[in-house]
Short mmCIF file of C-alpha atoms in Angstrom, two decimals:
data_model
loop_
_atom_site.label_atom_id
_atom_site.label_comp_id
_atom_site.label_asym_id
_atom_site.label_seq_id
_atom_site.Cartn_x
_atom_site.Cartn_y
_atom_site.Cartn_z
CA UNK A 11 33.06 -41.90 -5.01
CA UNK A 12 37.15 -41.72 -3.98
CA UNK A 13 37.48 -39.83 -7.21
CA UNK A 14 35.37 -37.22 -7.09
CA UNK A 15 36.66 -34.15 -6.90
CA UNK A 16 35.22 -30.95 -5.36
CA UNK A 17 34.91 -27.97 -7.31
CA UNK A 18 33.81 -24.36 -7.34
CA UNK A 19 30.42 -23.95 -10.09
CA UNK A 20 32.21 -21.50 -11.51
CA UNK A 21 35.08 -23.57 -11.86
CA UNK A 22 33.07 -26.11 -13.93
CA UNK A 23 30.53 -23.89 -15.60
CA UNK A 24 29.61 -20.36 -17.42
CA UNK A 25 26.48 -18.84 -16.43
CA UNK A 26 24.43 -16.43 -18.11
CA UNK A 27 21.21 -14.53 -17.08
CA UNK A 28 17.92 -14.46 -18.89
CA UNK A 29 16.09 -11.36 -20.94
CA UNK A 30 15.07 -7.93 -19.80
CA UNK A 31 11.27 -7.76 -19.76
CA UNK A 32 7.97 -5.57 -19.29
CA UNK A 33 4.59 -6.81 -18.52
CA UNK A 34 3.48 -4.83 -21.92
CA UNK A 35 5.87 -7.55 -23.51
CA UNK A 36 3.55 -10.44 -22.80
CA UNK A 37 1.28 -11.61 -25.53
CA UNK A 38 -2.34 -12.65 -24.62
CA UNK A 39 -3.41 -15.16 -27.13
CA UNK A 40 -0.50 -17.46 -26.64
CA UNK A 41 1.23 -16.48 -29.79
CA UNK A 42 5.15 -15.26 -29.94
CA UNK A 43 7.74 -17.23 -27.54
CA UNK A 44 7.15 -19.49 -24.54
CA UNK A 45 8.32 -17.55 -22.00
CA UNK A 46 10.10 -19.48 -18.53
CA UNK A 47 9.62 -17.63 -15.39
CA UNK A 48 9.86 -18.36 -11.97
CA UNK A 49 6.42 -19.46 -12.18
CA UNK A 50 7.77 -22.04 -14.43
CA UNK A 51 9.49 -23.94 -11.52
CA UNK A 52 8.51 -26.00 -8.63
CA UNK A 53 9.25 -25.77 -4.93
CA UNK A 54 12.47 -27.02 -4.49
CA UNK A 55 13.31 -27.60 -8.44
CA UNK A 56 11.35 -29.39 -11.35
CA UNK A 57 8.97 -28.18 -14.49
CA UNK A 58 5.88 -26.50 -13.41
CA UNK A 59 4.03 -26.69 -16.71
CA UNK A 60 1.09 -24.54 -15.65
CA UNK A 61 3.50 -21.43 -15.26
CA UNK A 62 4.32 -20.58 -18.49
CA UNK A 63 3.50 -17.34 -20.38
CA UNK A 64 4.52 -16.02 -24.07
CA UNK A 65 5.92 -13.11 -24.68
CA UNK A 66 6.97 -11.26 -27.97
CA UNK A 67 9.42 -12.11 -30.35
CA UNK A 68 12.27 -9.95 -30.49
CA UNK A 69 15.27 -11.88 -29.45
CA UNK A 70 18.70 -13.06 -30.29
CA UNK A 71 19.42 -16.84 -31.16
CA UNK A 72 21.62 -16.87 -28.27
CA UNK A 73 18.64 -15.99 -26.13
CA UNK A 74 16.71 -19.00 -26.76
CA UNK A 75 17.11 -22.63 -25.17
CA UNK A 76 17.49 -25.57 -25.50
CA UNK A 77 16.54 -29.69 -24.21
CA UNK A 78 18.20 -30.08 -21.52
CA UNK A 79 19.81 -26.79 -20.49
CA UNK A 80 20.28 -26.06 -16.82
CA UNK A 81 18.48 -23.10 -14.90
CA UNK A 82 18.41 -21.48 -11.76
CA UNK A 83 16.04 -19.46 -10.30
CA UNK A 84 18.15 -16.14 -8.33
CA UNK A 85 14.85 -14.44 -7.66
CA UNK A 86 11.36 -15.55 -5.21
CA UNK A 87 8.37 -14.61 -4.33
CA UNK A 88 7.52 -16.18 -0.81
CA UNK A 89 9.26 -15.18 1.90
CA UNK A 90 9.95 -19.12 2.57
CA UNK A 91 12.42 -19.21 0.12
CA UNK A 92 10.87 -21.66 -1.93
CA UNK A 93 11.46 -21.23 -5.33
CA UNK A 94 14.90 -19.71 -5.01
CA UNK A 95 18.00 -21.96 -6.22
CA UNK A 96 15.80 -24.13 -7.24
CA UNK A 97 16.93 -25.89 -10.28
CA UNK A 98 14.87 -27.00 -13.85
CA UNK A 99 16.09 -28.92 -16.86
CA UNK A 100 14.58 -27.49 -19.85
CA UNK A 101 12.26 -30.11 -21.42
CA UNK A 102 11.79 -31.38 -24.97
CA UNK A 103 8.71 -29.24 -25.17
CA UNK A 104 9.85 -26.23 -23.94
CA UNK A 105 13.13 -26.06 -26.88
CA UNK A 106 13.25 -22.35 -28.44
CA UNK A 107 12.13 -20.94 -25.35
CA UNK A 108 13.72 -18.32 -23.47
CA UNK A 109 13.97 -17.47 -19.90
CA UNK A 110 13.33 -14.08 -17.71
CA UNK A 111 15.92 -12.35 -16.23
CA UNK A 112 15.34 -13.77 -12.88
CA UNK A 113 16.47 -16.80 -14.06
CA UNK A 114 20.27 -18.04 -14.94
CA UNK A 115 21.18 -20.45 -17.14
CA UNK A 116 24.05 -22.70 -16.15
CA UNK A 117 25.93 -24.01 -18.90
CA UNK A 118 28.78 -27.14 -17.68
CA UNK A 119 32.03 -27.85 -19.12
CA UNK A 120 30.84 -31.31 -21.19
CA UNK A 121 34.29 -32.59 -20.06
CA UNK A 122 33.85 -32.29 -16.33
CA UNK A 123 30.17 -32.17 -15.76
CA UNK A 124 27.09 -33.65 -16.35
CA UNK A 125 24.06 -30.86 -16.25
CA UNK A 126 22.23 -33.18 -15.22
CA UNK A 127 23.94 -34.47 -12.61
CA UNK A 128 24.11 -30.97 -11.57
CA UNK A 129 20.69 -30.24 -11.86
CA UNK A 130 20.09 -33.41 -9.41
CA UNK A 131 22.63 -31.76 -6.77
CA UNK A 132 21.14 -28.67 -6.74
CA UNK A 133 18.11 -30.45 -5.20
CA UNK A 134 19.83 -31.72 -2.53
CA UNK A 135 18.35 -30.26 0.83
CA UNK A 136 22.14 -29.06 1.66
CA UNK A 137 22.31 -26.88 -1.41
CA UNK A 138 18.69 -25.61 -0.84
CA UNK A 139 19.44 -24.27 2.68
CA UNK A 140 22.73 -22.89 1.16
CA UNK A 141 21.17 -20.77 -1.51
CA UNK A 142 18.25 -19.38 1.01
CA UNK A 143 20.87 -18.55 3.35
CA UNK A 144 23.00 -16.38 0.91
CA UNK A 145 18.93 -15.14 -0.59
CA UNK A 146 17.81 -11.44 1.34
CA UNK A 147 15.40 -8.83 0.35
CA UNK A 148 12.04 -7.24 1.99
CA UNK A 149 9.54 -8.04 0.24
CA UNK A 150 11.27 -10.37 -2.94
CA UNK A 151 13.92 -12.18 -2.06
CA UNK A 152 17.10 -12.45 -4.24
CA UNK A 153 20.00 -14.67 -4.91
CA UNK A 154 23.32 -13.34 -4.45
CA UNK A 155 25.24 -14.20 -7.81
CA UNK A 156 28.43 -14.53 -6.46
CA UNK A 157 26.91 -17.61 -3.86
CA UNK A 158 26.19 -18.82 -6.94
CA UNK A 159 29.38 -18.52 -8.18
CA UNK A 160 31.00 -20.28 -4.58
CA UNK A 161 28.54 -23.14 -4.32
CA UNK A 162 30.93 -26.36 -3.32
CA UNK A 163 30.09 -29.35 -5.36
CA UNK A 164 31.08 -32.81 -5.13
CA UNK A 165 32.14 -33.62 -8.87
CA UNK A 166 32.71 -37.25 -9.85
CA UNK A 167 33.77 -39.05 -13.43
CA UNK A 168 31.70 -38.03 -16.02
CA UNK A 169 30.28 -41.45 -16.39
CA UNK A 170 29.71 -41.96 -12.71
CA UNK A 171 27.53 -38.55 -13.21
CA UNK A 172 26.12 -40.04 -15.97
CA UNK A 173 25.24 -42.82 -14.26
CA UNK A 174 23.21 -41.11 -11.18
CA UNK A 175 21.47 -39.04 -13.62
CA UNK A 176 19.78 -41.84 -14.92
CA UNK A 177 18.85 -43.62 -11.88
CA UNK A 178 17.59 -40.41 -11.05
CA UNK A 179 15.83 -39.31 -13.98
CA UNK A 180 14.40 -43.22 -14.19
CA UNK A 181 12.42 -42.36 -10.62
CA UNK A 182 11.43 -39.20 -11.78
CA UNK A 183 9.96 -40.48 -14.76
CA UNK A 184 7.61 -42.95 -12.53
CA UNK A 185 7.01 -39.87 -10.29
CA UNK A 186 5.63 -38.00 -13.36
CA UNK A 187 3.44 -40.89 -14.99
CA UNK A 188 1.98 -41.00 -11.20
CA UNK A 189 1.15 -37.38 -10.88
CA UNK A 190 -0.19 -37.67 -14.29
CA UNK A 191 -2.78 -41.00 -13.26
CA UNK A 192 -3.74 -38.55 -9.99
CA UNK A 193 -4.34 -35.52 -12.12
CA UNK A 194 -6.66 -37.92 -14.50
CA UNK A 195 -8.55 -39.55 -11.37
CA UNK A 196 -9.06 -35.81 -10.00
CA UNK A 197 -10.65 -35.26 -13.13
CA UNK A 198 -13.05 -38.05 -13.25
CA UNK A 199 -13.69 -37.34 -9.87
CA UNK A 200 -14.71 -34.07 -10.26
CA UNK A 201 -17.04 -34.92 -13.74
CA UNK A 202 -18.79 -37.65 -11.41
CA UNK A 203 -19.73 -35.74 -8.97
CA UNK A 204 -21.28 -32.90 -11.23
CA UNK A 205 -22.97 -35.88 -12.11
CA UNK A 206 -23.81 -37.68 -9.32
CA UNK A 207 -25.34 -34.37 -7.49
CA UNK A 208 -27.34 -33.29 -10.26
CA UNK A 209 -28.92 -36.71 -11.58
CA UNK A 210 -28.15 -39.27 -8.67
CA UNK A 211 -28.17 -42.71 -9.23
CA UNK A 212 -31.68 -45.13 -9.57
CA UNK A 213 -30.84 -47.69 -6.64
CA UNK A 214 -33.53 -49.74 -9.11
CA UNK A 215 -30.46 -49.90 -12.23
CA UNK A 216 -27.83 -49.15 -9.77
CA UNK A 217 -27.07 -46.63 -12.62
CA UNK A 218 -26.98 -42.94 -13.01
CA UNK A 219 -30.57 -41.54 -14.27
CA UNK A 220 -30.68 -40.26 -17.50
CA UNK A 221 -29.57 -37.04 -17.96
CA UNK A 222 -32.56 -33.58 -17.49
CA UNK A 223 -32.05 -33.43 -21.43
CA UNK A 224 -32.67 -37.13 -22.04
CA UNK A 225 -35.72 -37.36 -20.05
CA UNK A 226 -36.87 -34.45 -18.32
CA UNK A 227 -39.35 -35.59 -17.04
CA UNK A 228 -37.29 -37.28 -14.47
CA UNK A 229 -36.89 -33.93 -12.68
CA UNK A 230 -38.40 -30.69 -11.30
CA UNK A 231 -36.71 -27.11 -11.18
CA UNK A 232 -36.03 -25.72 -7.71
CA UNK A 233 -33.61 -22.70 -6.72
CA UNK A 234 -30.64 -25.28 -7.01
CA UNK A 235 -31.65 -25.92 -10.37
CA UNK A 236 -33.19 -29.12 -12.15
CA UNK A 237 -32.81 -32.09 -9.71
CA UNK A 238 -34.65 -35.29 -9.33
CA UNK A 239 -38.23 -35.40 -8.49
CA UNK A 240 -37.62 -37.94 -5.54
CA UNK A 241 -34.90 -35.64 -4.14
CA UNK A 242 -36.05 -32.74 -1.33
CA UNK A 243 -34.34 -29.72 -0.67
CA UNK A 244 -34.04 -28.77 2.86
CA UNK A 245 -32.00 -26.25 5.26
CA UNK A 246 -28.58 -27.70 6.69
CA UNK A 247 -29.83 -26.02 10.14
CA UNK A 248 -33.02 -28.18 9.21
CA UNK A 249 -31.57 -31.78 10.35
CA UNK A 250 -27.90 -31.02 12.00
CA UNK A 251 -26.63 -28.95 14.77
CA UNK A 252 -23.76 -26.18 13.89
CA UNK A 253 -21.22 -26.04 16.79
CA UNK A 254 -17.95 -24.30 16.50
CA UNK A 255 -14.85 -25.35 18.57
CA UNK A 256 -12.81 -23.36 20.84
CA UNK A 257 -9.51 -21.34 21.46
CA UNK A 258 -7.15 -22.56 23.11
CA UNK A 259 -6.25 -20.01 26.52
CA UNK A 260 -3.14 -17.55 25.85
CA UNK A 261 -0.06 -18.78 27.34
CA UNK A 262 -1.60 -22.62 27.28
CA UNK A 263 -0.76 -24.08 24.12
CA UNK A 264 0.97 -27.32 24.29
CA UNK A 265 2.43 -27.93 27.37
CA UNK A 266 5.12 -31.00 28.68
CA UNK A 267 2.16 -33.10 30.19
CA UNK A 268 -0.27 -33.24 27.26
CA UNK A 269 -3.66 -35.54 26.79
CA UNK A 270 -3.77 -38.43 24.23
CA UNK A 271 -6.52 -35.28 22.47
CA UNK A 272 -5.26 -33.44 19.20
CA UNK A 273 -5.98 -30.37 19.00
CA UNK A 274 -7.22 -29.98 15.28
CA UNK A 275 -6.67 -26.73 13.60
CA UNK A 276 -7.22 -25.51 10.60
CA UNK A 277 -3.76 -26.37 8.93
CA UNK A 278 -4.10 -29.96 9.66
CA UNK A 279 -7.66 -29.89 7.55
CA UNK A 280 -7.83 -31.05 4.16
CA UNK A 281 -11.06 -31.39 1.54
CA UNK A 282 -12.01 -34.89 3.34
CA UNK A 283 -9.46 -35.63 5.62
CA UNK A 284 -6.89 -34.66 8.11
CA UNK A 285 -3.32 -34.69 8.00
CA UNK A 286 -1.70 -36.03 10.86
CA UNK A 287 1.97 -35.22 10.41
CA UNK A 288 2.08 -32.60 12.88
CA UNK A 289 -0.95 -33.17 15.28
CA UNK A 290 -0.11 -30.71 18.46
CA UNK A 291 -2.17 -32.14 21.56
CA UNK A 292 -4.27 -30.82 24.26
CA UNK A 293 -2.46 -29.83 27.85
CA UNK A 294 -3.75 -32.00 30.81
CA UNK A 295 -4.94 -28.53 32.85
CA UNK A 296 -6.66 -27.40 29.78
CA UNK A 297 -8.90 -30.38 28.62
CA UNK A 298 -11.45 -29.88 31.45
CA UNK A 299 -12.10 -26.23 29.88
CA UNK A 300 -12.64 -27.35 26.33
CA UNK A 301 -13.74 -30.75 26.32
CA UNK A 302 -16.68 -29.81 24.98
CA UNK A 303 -15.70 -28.66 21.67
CA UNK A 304 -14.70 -31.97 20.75
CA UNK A 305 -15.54 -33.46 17.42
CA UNK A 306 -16.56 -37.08 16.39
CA UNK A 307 -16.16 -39.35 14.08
CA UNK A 308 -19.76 -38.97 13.09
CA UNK A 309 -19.41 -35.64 12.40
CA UNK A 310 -18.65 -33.44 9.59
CA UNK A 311 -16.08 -30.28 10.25
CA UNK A 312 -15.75 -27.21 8.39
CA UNK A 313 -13.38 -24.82 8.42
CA UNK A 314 -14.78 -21.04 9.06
CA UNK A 315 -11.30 -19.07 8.91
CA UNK A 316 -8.04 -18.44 7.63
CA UNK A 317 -8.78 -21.11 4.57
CA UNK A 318 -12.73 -21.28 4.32
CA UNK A 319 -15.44 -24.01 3.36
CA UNK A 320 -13.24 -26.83 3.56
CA UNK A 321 -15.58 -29.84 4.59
CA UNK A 322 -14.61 -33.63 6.09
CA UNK A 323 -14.04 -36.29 8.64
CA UNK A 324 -11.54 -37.11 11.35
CA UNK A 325 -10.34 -41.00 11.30
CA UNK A 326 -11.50 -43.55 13.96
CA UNK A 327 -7.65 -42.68 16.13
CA UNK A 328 -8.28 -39.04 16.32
CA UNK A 329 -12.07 -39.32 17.34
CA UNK A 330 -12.65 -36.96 20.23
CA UNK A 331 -10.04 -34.67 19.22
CA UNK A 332 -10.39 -30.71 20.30
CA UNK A 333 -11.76 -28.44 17.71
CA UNK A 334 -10.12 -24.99 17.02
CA UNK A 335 -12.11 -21.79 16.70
CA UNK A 336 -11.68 -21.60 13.57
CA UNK A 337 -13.36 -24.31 12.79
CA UNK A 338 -17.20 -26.45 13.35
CA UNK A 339 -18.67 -29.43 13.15
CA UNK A 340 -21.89 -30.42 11.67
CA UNK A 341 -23.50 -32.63 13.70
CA UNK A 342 -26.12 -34.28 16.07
CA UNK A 343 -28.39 -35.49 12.61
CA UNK A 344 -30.12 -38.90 12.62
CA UNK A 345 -27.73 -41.30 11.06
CA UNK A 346 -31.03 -42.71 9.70
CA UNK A 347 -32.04 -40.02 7.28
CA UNK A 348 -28.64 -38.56 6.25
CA UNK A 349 -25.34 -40.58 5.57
CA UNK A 350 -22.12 -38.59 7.10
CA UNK A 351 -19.88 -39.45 3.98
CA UNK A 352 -22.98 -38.08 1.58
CA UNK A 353 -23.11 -34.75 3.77
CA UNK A 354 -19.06 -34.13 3.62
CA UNK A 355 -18.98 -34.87 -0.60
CA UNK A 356 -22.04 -33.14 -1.14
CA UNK A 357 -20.36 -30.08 1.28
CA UNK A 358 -17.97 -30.60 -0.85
CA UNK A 359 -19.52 -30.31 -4.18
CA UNK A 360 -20.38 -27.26 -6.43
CA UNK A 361 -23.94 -27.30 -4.22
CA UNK A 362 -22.37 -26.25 -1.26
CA UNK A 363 -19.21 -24.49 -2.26
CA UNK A 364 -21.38 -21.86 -4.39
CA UNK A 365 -23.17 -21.08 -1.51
CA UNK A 366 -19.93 -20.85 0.58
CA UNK A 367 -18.63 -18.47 -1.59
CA UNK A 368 -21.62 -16.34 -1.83
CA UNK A 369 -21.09 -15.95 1.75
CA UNK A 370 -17.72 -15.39 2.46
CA UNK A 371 -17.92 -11.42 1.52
CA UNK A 372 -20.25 -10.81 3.66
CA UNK A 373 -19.89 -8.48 6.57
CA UNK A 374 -16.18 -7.45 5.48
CA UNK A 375 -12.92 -7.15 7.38
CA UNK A 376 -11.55 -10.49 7.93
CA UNK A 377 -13.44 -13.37 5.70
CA UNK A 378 -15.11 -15.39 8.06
CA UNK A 379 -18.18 -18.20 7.66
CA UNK A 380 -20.69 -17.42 10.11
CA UNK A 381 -22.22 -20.34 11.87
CA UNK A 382 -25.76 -19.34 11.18
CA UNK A 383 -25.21 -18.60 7.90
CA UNK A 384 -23.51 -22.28 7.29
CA UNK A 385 -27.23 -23.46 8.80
CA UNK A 386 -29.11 -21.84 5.62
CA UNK A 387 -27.28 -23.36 3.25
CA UNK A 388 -29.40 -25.64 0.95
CA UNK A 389 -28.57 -28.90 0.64
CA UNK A 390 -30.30 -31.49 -0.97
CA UNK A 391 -31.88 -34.92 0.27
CA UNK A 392 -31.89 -38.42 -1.63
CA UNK A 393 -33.21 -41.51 0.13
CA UNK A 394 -30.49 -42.33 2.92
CA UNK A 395 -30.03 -45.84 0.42
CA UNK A 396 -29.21 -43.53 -2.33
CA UNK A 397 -27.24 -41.02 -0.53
CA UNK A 398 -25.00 -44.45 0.46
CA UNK A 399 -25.01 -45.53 -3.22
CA UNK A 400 -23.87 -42.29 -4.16
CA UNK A 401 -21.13 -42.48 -1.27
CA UNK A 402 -19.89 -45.76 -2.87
CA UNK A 403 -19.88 -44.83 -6.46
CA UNK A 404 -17.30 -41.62 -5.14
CA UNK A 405 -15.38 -44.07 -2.57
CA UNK A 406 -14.22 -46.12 -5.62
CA UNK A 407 -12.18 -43.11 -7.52
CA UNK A 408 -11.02 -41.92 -4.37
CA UNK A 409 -9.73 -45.09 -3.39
CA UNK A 410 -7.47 -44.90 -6.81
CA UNK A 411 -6.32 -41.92 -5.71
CA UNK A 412 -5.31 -42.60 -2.38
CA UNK A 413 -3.29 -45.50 -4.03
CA UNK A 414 -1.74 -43.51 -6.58
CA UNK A 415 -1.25 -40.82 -3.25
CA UNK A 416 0.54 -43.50 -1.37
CA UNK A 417 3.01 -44.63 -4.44
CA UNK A 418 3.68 -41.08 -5.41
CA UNK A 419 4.80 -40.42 -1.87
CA UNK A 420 6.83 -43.75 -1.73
CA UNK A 421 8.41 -42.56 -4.92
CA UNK A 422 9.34 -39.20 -3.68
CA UNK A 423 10.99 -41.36 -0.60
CA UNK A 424 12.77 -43.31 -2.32
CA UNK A 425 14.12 -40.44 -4.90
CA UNK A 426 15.39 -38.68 -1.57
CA UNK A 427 17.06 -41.38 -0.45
CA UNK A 428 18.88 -41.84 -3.62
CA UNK A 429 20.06 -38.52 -4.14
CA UNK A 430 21.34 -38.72 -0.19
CA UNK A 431 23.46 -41.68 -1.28
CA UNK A 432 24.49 -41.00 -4.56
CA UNK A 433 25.11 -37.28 -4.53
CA UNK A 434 27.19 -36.82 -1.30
CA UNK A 435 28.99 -39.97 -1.60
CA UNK A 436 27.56 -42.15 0.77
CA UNK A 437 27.24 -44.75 -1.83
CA UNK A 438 30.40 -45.98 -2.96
CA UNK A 439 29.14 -47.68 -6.17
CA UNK A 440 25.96 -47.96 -8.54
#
């Protein structure tokens, strides 16, 4: 990009801020004007269509958008600085809106600049650290309009903007019809499992059973409602052991010579899995005091503080890893009787997860699962061959959405890597 050219924003663009509002100005039954808050925007810039409110009509036409105009968010929430000067490109849907005042609109001069283009290089990580870093406030955090005004951009031909933009728009088209595919597999998952742990599946047919109102007399009513005759309904203290895991000493954590062990806390725990991106391991000195809190691959974890009632299984490369206080492990059962995959979805599962919530009040001050109480909850018992029929039935969907996981983060990849070449000039030509 020899010719590019850098300019000032303000050099290449007007900017204008959004309406003056009051909570009483929000309508409740959807009718009047969609309404595009901060809410409205992603971490780091995009659409976030489950933001948006309505508020009452009363504006000026010069107050409403339209497709494709470019905002920027001067005001934030989260002390992280997430949402401020982060960018979003005013979608098809969305035309006749209008915006709050903690957004601004940025309007280009059409013979210099591309809004989309800009919208793309407001993304970059660069620009992102620059707008936190002119951002200060207590407890809200606000853009100062003059950085705004200051911002440095690299500017080249129009049709060279042109150009990136729709390279760039192209991958975040594919981005979108993948989030969309994981958002419909979530929701099949979540249907099949109300399913699956309320009418099971006849290892005869292989099928589900027919449903309490198409045969009734397929089922009995217990305290967890209707559920197969064949099924039981026992204690989780009943057939596993509940054993928490362990602090690690003040003044010990994570030390120069460290032991192959993770030390798994609660922030590496997702519904099912772990993430392993940043795994902190056990010191050498330490592992003799705390080797016993170590969890299994055969067992189930769940997570007891800070985020509660999340249930699921390490991988075969972290087994043995340390446990944190805050969370357990459910474990010692006979592997005979009860599959560990059945025990983490049905922990999982609207059977559980009721009961986890039920508890969570309980006692006050700090929300905290109690170990005993985690051994009360009711849980309910197929055969082990139809507890590992229902396992396989749920491994299918999830295995589309660990697909779709894996392309939507190879997508994101590659979308970084683009803008890193085509926005700063690394790449000389496209």
């Amino acid at each position: 990009m020899s010719d590019s050219i850098i300019y000032r924003l303000d050099e290449i663009a007007k900017f204008s801020k959004g309406i003056n509002y009051s909570l009483s100005d929000y309508t409740d039954n959807g009718s009047g004007i969609t309404f595009i808050t901060i809410k409205s925007i992603l971490k780091g810039g995009g659409y976030d269509k489950t933001g948006l409110k309505t508020i009452r009509n009363r504006f000026s036409q010069q107050d409403f958008l339209a497709e494709n105009d470019l905002l920027i968010a001067i005001t934030d929430l989260t002390r992280d600085g997430d949402i401020v000067g982060s960018p979003i490109i005013i979608p098809k849907q969305l035309n006749g809106s209008v915006a709050s005042m903690d957004l601004v609109k940025i309007t280009p001069n059409k013979s210099v600049a591309c809004a989309r283009y800009l919208y793309y290089f407001l993304m970059l990580p660069s620009t992102r650290r620059y707008f936190v870093n002119h951002s200060s406030g207590s407890t809200v955090l606000h853009l100062e309009t003059r950085a705004i005004l200051k911002l440095n951009l690299l500017v080249p031909s129009l049709d060279y903007q042109k150009r990136i933009a729709t390279i760039l728009s192209t991958v975040d088209e594919v981005i979108e019809k993948t989030e969309t595919a994981i958002e419909k597999y979530k929701a099949i998952k979540t249907g099949m499992m109300q399913d699956l742990f309320t009418r099971g599946i006849d290892v005869k047919t292989g099928k589900l059973r027919p449903s309490f109102q198409e045969d009734p007399e397929l089922y009995k009513e217990t305290e967890l409602g209707w559920i197969p005759k064949e099924w039981e309904i026992v204690k989780i203290g009943d057939f596993s052991k509940i054993k928490g895991g362990k602090r690690m000493p003040v003044g010990k954590e994570f030390s120069d010579a460290l032991t192959p062990f993770p030390y798994l806390r609660v922030t590496d725990m997702q519904n099912g899995s772990i993430d392993q991106s940043d795994l902190k391991y056990v010191p050498v000195e330490i592992e003799p005091l705390i080797r016993s809190y170590k969890i299994s691959v055969d067992d189930v974890y769940v997570t007891i503080a800070g985020t509660l009632g999340l249930f699921g299984t390490i991988p075969t490369n972290l087994d043995q890893s340390q446990l944190t206080e805050n969370a357990a492990r459910i474990c010692e059962f006979d592997k005979t009787v009860y599959d560990r995959d059945f025990i983490k979805h049905q922990c999982n599962s609207r059977i559980i997860q009721s009961q986890v919530i039920r508890e969570i009040g309980v006692g006050g001050g700090v929300p905290k699962l109690a170990l005993y109480r985690i051994t009360k909850f009711l849980f309910l018992k197929p055969t082990i061959s139809e507890q590992k029929a229902i396992v396989e039935r749920i491994k299918v969907i999830e295995s589309k959405l660990y697909k779709e996981s894996v392309s939507l983060n190879k997508y994101k990849q590659i979308k970084q890597g683009l803008m890193a070449d085509l926005l700063t000039g690394s790449a000389r030509t496209i």
